[in-house]
PDB file of C-alpha atoms in Angstrom:
ATOM      1  CA  MET A   1      -2.082  -2.860   4.087  1.00  0.00           C
ATOM      2  CA  GLN A   2      -3.780  -4.035   0.919  1.00  0.00           C
ATOM      3  CA  GLN A   3      -2.076  -6.563  -1.295  1.00  0.00           C
ATOM      4  CA  VAL A   4      -0.639  -5.467  -4.627  1.00  0.00           C
ATOM      5  CA  SER A   5      -0.309  -7.495  -7.793  1.00  0.00           C
ATOM      6  CA  ASP A   6       3.090  -8.444  -9.186  1.00  0.00           C
ATOM      7  CA  TYR A   7       2.643  -5.793 -11.885  1.00  0.00           C
ATOM      8  CA  GLU A   8       1.750  -3.112  -9.347  1.00  0.00           C
ATOM      9  CA  LEU A   9       4.801  -4.100  -7.322  1.00  0.00           C
ATOM     10  CA  GLU A  10       7.025  -3.523 -10.362  1.00  0.00           C
ATOM     11  CA  LEU A  11       5.687   0.029 -10.585  1.00  0.00           C
ATOM     12  CA  MET A  12       6.337   0.570  -6.876  1.00  0.00           C
ATOM     13  CA  LYS A  13       9.902  -0.738  -7.288  1.00  0.00           C
ATOM     14  CA  ALA A  14      10.463   1.752 -10.110  1.00  0.00           C
ATOM     15  CA  ILE A  15       9.255   4.590  -7.886  1.00  0.00           C
ATOM     16  CA  TRP A  16      11.174   3.411  -4.809  1.00  0.00           C
ATOM     17  CA  GLY A  17      14.262   3.019  -6.978  1.00  0.00           C
ATOM     18  CA  ASN A  18      13.928   6.670  -7.928  1.00  0.00           C
ATOM     19  CA  GLY A  19      13.951   7.906  -4.336  1.00  0.00           C
ATOM     20  CA  GLY A  20      10.238   7.462  -3.700  1.00  0.00           C
ATOM     21  CA  THR A  21       8.968   9.839  -6.355  1.00  0.00           C
ATOM     22  CA  ALA A  22       8.979   9.625 -10.131  1.00  0.00           C
ATOM     23  CA  LEU A  23       7.499  11.179 -13.198  1.00  0.00           C
ATOM     24  CA  TYR A  24       5.536   8.902 -15.513  1.00  0.00           C
ATOM     25  CA  ALA A  25       8.371   8.982 -18.078  1.00  0.00           C
ATOM     26  CA  ARG A  26      10.901   7.769 -15.465  1.00  0.00           C
ATOM     27  CA  ILE A  27       8.621   4.894 -14.512  1.00  0.00           C
ATOM     28  CA  VAL A  28       8.336   3.842 -18.157  1.00  0.00           C
ATOM     29  CA  GLU A  29      12.118   4.087 -18.492  1.00  0.00           C
ATOM     30  CA  ALA A  30      12.673   1.882 -15.433  1.00  0.00           C
ATOM     31  CA  LEU A  31      10.200  -0.722 -16.726  1.00  0.00           C
ATOM     32  CA  SER A  32      11.783  -0.709 -20.175  1.00  0.00           C
ATOM     33  CA  GLY A  33      15.179  -1.243 -18.554  1.00  0.00           C
ATOM     34  CA  LYS A  34      13.781  -4.521 -17.189  1.00  0.00           C
ATOM     35  CA  GLY A  35      12.348  -5.517 -20.571  1.00  0.00           C
ATOM     36  CA  MET A  36       8.802  -4.627 -19.507  1.00  0.00           C
ATOM     37  CA  ASP A  37       7.389  -2.676 -22.409  1.00  0.00           C
ATOM     38  CA  TRP A  38       3.850  -2.208 -21.174  1.00  0.00           C
ATOM     39  CA  THR A  39       1.226  -0.090 -22.911  1.00  0.00           C
ATOM     40  CA  LYS A  40       0.472   3.375 -21.596  1.00  0.00           C
ATOM     41  CA  ASN A  41      -3.082   2.312 -20.684  1.00  0.00           C
ATOM     42  CA  THR A  42      -1.790  -0.618 -18.635  1.00  0.00           C
ATOM     43  CA  ILE A  43       0.646   1.570 -16.709  1.00  0.00           C
ATOM     44  CA  ILE A  44      -1.923   4.305 -16.069  1.00  0.00           C
ATOM     45  CA  THR A  45      -4.493   1.741 -14.898  1.00  0.00           C
ATOM     46  CA  LEU A  46      -2.015   0.133 -12.505  1.00  0.00           C
ATOM     47  CA  LEU A  47      -0.866   3.505 -11.169  1.00  0.00           C
ATOM     48  CA  SER A  48      -4.503   4.474 -10.563  1.00  0.00           C
ATOM     49  CA  ARG A  49      -5.055   1.251  -8.618  1.00  0.00           C
ATOM     50  CA  LEU A  50      -2.019   2.007  -6.465  1.00  0.00           C
ATOM     51  CA  VAL A  51      -3.414   5.474  -5.754  1.00  0.00           C
ATOM     52  CA  ASP A  52      -6.777   3.930  -4.815  1.00  0.00           C
ATOM     53  CA  LYS A  53      -5.050   1.438  -2.506  1.00  0.00           C
ATOM     54  CA  GLY A  54      -3.178   4.243  -0.736  1.00  0.00           C
ATOM     55  CA  TYR A  55       0.304   3.349  -1.951  1.00  0.00           C
ATOM     56  CA  LEU A  56       0.782   6.438  -4.146  1.00  0.00           C
ATOM     57  CA  LYS A  57      -0.308  10.015  -4.475  1.00  0.00           C
ATOM     58  CA  THR A  58      -0.212  11.992  -7.672  1.00  0.00           C
ATOM     59  CA  GLY A  59       0.814  15.519  -8.400  1.00  0.00           C
ATOM     60  CA  LYS A  60       1.495  17.655 -11.410  1.00  0.00           C
ATOM     61  CA  ILE A  61       4.707  19.246 -12.490  1.00  0.00           C
ATOM     62  CA  GLY A  62       3.506  21.414 -15.316  1.00  0.00           C
ATOM     63  CA  ARG A  63       1.609  19.002 -17.525  1.00  0.00           C
ATOM     64  CA  ARG A  64       3.472  15.923 -16.321  1.00  0.00           C
ATOM     65  CA  ASN A  65       2.243  13.458 -13.706  1.00  0.00           C
ATOM     66  CA  GLN A  66       4.448  12.832 -10.718  1.00  0.00           C
ATOM     67  CA  TYR A  67       3.881   9.820  -8.475  1.00  0.00           C
ATOM     68  CA  THR A  68       5.024   9.762  -4.856  1.00  0.00           C
ATOM     69  CA  ALA A  69       5.132   6.647  -2.700  1.00  0.00           C
ATOM     70  CA  LEU A  70       3.095   6.916   0.495  1.00  0.00           C
ATOM     71  CA  VAL A  71       4.478   3.570   1.675  1.00  0.00           C
ATOM     72  CA  SER A  72       8.229   3.060   1.861  1.00  0.00           C
ATOM     73  CA  GLU A  73       9.863  -0.046   0.501  1.00  0.00           C
ATOM     74  CA  GLY A  74      10.863  -1.044   4.043  1.00  0.00           C
ATOM     75  CA  GLU A  75       7.310  -0.635   5.355  1.00  0.00           C
ATOM     76  CA  TYR A  76       6.006  -2.725   2.480  1.00  0.00           C
ATOM     77  CA  GLN A  77       8.595  -5.461   3.054  1.00  0.00           C
ATOM     78  CA  ILE A  78       7.776  -5.659   6.759  1.00  0.00           C
ATOM     79  CA  ALA A  79       4.027  -5.836   6.119  1.00  0.00           C
ATOM     80  CA  GLN A  80       4.438  -8.489   3.436  1.00  0.00           C
ATOM     81  CA  THR A  81       6.793 -10.536   5.604  1.00  0.00           C
ATOM     82  CA  GLU A  82       4.285 -10.475   8.472  1.00  0.00           C
ATOM     83  CA  HIS A  83       1.492 -11.455   6.062  1.00  0.00           C
ATOM     84  CA  PHE A  84       3.610 -14.304   4.672  1.00  0.00           C
ATOM     85  CA  VAL A  85       4.618 -15.625   8.105  1.00  0.00           C
ATOM     86  CA  ASN A  86       1.015 -15.516   9.308  1.00  0.00           C
ATOM     87  CA  LYS A  87      -0.371 -17.150   6.160  1.00  0.00           C
ATOM     88  CA  ILE A  88       2.232 -19.854   5.583  1.00  0.00           C
ATOM     89  CA  TYR A  89       3.687 -20.445   9.054  1.00  0.00           C
ATOM     90  CA  GLU A  90       0.661 -19.454  11.167  1.00  0.00           C
ATOM     91  CA  GLY A  91       2.738 -16.752  12.846  1.00  0.00           C
ATOM     92  CA  ASP A  92       5.656 -19.064  13.687  1.00  0.00           C
ATOM     93  CA  VAL A  93       8.737 -17.058  12.694  1.00  0.00           C
ATOM     94  CA  LYS A  94      10.970 -19.926  13.829  1.00  0.00           C
ATOM     95  CA  GLY A  95       9.329 -22.030  11.116  1.00  0.00           C
ATOM     96  CA  LEU A  96      10.405 -19.524   8.474  1.00  0.00           C
ATOM     97  CA  VAL A  97      13.956 -19.321   9.794  1.00  0.00           C
ATOM     98  CA  SER A  98      14.114 -23.116  10.028  1.00  0.00           C
ATOM     99  CA  ALA A  99      13.016 -23.412   6.404  1.00  0.00           C
ATOM    100  CA  LEU A 100      15.688 -20.932   5.338  1.00  0.00           C
ATOM    101  CA  ILE A 101      18.341 -22.891   7.217  1.00  0.00           C
ATOM    102  CA  ARG A 102      17.201 -26.270   5.831  1.00  0.00           C
ATOM    103  CA  THR A 103      17.390 -24.993   2.269  1.00  0.00           C
ATOM    104  CA  ASP A 104      20.861 -23.452   2.710  1.00  0.00           C
ATOM    105  CA  ARG A 105      19.509 -19.963   1.944  1.00  0.00           C
ATOM    106  CA  LEU A 106      21.620 -18.451   4.736  1.00  0.00           C
ATOM    107  CA  THR A 107      25.381 -18.276   4.319  1.00  0.00           C
ATOM    108  CA  GLU A 108      27.898 -18.418   7.140  1.00  0.00           C
ATOM    109  CA  GLU A 109      28.264 -14.650   6.782  1.00  0.00           C
ATOM    110  CA  ASP A 110      24.476 -14.285   7.101  1.00  0.00           C
ATOM    111  CA  TYR A 111      24.531 -16.289  10.345  1.00  0.00           C
ATOM    112  CA  GLU A 112      27.305 -14.100  11.742  1.00  0.00           C
ATOM    113  CA  GLU A 113      25.532 -10.883  10.753  1.00  0.00           C
ATOM    114  CA  LEU A 114      22.270 -12.092  12.317  1.00  0.00           C
ATOM    115  CA  ARG A 115      24.081 -13.120  15.500  1.00  0.00           C
ATOM    116  CA  ARG A 116      25.591  -9.633  15.817  1.00  0.00           C
ATOM    117  CA  TYR A 117      22.179  -8.078  15.130  1.00  0.00           C
ATOM    118  CA  TRP A 118      20.460 -10.200  17.799  1.00  0.00           C
ATOM    119  CA  GLU A 119      23.187  -9.479  20.324  1.00  0.00           C
ATOM    120  CA  LYS A 120      22.895  -5.752  19.671  1.00  0.00           C
ATOM    121  CA  ALA A 121      19.077  -5.885  19.799  1.00  0.00           C
ATOM    122  CA  GLY A 122      19.275  -7.554  23.201  1.00  0.00           C
ATOM    123  CA  GLU A 123      21.503  -4.867  24.694  1.00  0.00           C
ATOM    124  CA  PRO A 124      19.831  -2.377  27.057  1.00  0.00           C
ATOM    125  CA  HIS A 125      19.158   1.003  25.463  1.00  0.00           C
ATOM    126  CA  GLU A 126      20.028   4.162  27.372  1.00  0.00           C
TER     127      GLU A 126
END
């Protein structure tokens, strides 16, 4: 999966936040809601790059452009997490978890939720 810029990611978040598909006007509205008043040319250029990278496809609804995510937010997060772990921790997931623990990024509730998740993941599936 190709990397996206921070600006491209903001466009993807706007589309994901709209159920995975959005008209150009909705994307602009979502960006404006975050205080990102980008020019039309900037947005169109970034959307075109995302199409070229395989993240989006375009369609028409009348005369309006509709953008549909080809990569879900979850798929993107997983791919980026794997990339990050490989790049920063040389594939050592324990190193990432250790860093999160050392910096108090995980609450007691987080620990409990993870424990339940790991216990459930270790159960045999029928």
